[in-house]
Amino acid sequence: MFVSENLSVNEKGNLAINGHDTVDLAKKYGTPLYVMDEDMIRTHCRTYIDSINRFYDGKGMACFASKAFSCKEIYRVMQQEGMGIDVVSAGEIYTAYKAGFDMSKAVFHGNNKTEEEINMAADLGIGRIVADNVFELDTLERIAKEKGKKFRVLLRIKPGVDAHTHSFISTGQIDSKFGFALETGEAFEAVKKTMSLENLDFAGIHCHIGSSILDTQGFVAAAEIMMKFIKQIKDETGFEIPELNLGGGFGIKYVEGDDPLPYDEYMKAVAEVVNSFCEKNDVKRPFILIEPGRSVVGSAGITLYTCGGRKIIPNIRTYVSIDGGMCDNPRYILYQAEYDAVVANKASLPKDEKVTIAGRCCETGDMIGENMPLQHCEPGDIIAVCATGAYNYAMSSHYNRLRKPAVVFVNSSSDRIVVQRESLDDIIKNDI
Ligand SMILES: *Cc1c(COP(=O)(O)O)cnc(C)c1O
């Protein structure tokens, strides 16, 4: 009935998330409101860690790609669960550090890291840096030398796998702003350069083939290509690559019809490839890192809105207005992402209408979706949009000077604010 398994209808006929009445949550904390199911997030972390234990003898680390959802509390949860994290900016690094996260388990990504950020990474003891380009290798070497430290470095590789068609295409993949291309020899040159730099500790290679991927074929293909590259490096330089980072991108269920795999299937599939490759080719089994973002937090979250006016345009469409929109969820206006919605206080009733849920920003394209099946709703009703835990709060903005919503975590026993709703003074705090 619902896209996420933590959602249900309670005895009042209201939508509940992990047993918490969403109408009560909306009353208690106001709307728009992000609600995240902490228990589900923890379960997902355990599934990934457990899959590394079962299929790869624990020789790996699951890192939460925190760009999907970043605030202090999520880093505390990740720390408690034994996860690593991916970070891509000074802001994410600082947030994790301030939350007390063990920065040796942080992996620093990005295609244009600034000197400020690299200095920060050195000072805070970030465990791994994934280098994107030659200029960056030189910068890393210089800063490491200045600091009298060594950076543990992986190289971002474009494996030439198109995750969506599972075809191997060269040009399309070379045309990406991220990483070193394999097929041109650029990646191998980068390997040799990294090995020659004194202040860089060459730890391995990384790839990330895309996002919202619902099967394992692309990951298997990428793992094979990366293992062949590891063997090439061994054959030509004698160096055994210690670490292989296979990125994230595992998909979730947004709407009926999406059929994601159980998360442990990914590690199972790539572990098989790596294990058998290593056995056949006399290559040492690398430590494997995986970087799930969306799949850790996406299904765990919902967004609650209060329904405003409705506008019926005969024979064309019915608009239902909400008190949020592209400012708290820009995924429709960015790429026509699809969502499932429920009228939270009428969750047991049939969805007998199809409506366009319109946001409140001054953009015609500001919508949560078009043609969305929904219970008949009236002003004051609470609309829940499902599976908004990833890339919603993280991508929220202040357009139209809207205040960012609060984020509430719920678990089996309680609910609590983890990010406060912004005030009007927050909005002007940097204005002179
Ligand atoms: C975005 C990203 C991820 C996470 O992707 P999801 O689709 O959220 O799992 C992991 N690694 C890298 C390098 C990324 O850029």
mmCIF file of C-alpha atoms in Angstrom, residues 211-212 252 254 294 325-339 365 367-368 386-393 395:
data_model
loop_
_atom_site.group_PDB
_atom_site.id
_atom_site.type_symbol
_atom_site.label_atom_id
_atom_site.label_comp_id
_atom_site.label_asym_id
_atom_site.label_seq_id
_atom_site.Cartn_x
_atom_site.Cartn_y
_atom_site.Cartn_z
ATOM 1 C CA SER A 211 22.653 6.861 -8.999
ATOM 2 C CA SER A 212 19.220 5.287 -8.507
ATOM 3 C CA ILE A 252 15.172 2.845 -3.732
ATOM 4 C CA TYR A 254 9.888 5.987 -4.931
ATOM 5 C CA ARG A 294 20.203 7.505 -1.084
ATOM 6 C CA GLY A 325 7.764 22.825 -2.639
ATOM 7 C CA MET A 326 10.964 23.258 -4.622
ATOM 8 C CA CYS A 327 12.688 24.956 -1.684
ATOM 9 C CA ASP A 328 12.503 21.816 0.408
ATOM 10 C CA ASN A 329 12.303 19.308 -2.446
ATOM 11 C CA PRO A 330 13.810 20.485 -5.743
ATOM 12 C CA ARG A 331 13.940 17.031 -7.294
ATOM 13 C CA TYR A 332 10.871 17.486 -9.477
ATOM 14 C CA ILE A 333 11.944 20.813 -10.918
ATOM 15 C CA LEU A 334 15.500 19.482 -11.390
ATOM 16 C CA TYR A 335 14.731 16.172 -13.053
ATOM 17 C CA GLN A 336 11.023 15.396 -12.902
ATOM 18 C CA ALA A 337 11.595 12.937 -10.086
ATOM 19 C CA GLU A 338 8.511 10.944 -9.141
ATOM 20 C CA TYR A 339 7.010 10.646 -5.686
ATOM 21 C CA GLY A 365 7.688 24.365 -12.499
ATOM 22 C CA MET A 367 5.776 21.068 -8.117
ATOM 23 C CA ILE A 368 6.106 17.846 -6.195
ATOM 24 C CA CYS A 386 7.001 9.642 0.805
ATOM 25 C CA ALA A 387 10.629 8.546 0.437
ATOM 26 C CA THR A 388 12.038 12.067 0.782
ATOM 27 C CA GLY A 389 14.869 11.181 3.171
ATOM 28 C CA ALA A 390 17.617 11.632 0.567
ATOM 29 C CA TYR A 391 18.494 14.727 -1.460
ATOM 30 C CA ASN A 392 15.599 16.785 -0.071
ATOM 31 C CA TYR A 393 16.780 18.545 3.080
ATOM 32 C CA MET A 395 19.198 20.159 -1.535
#
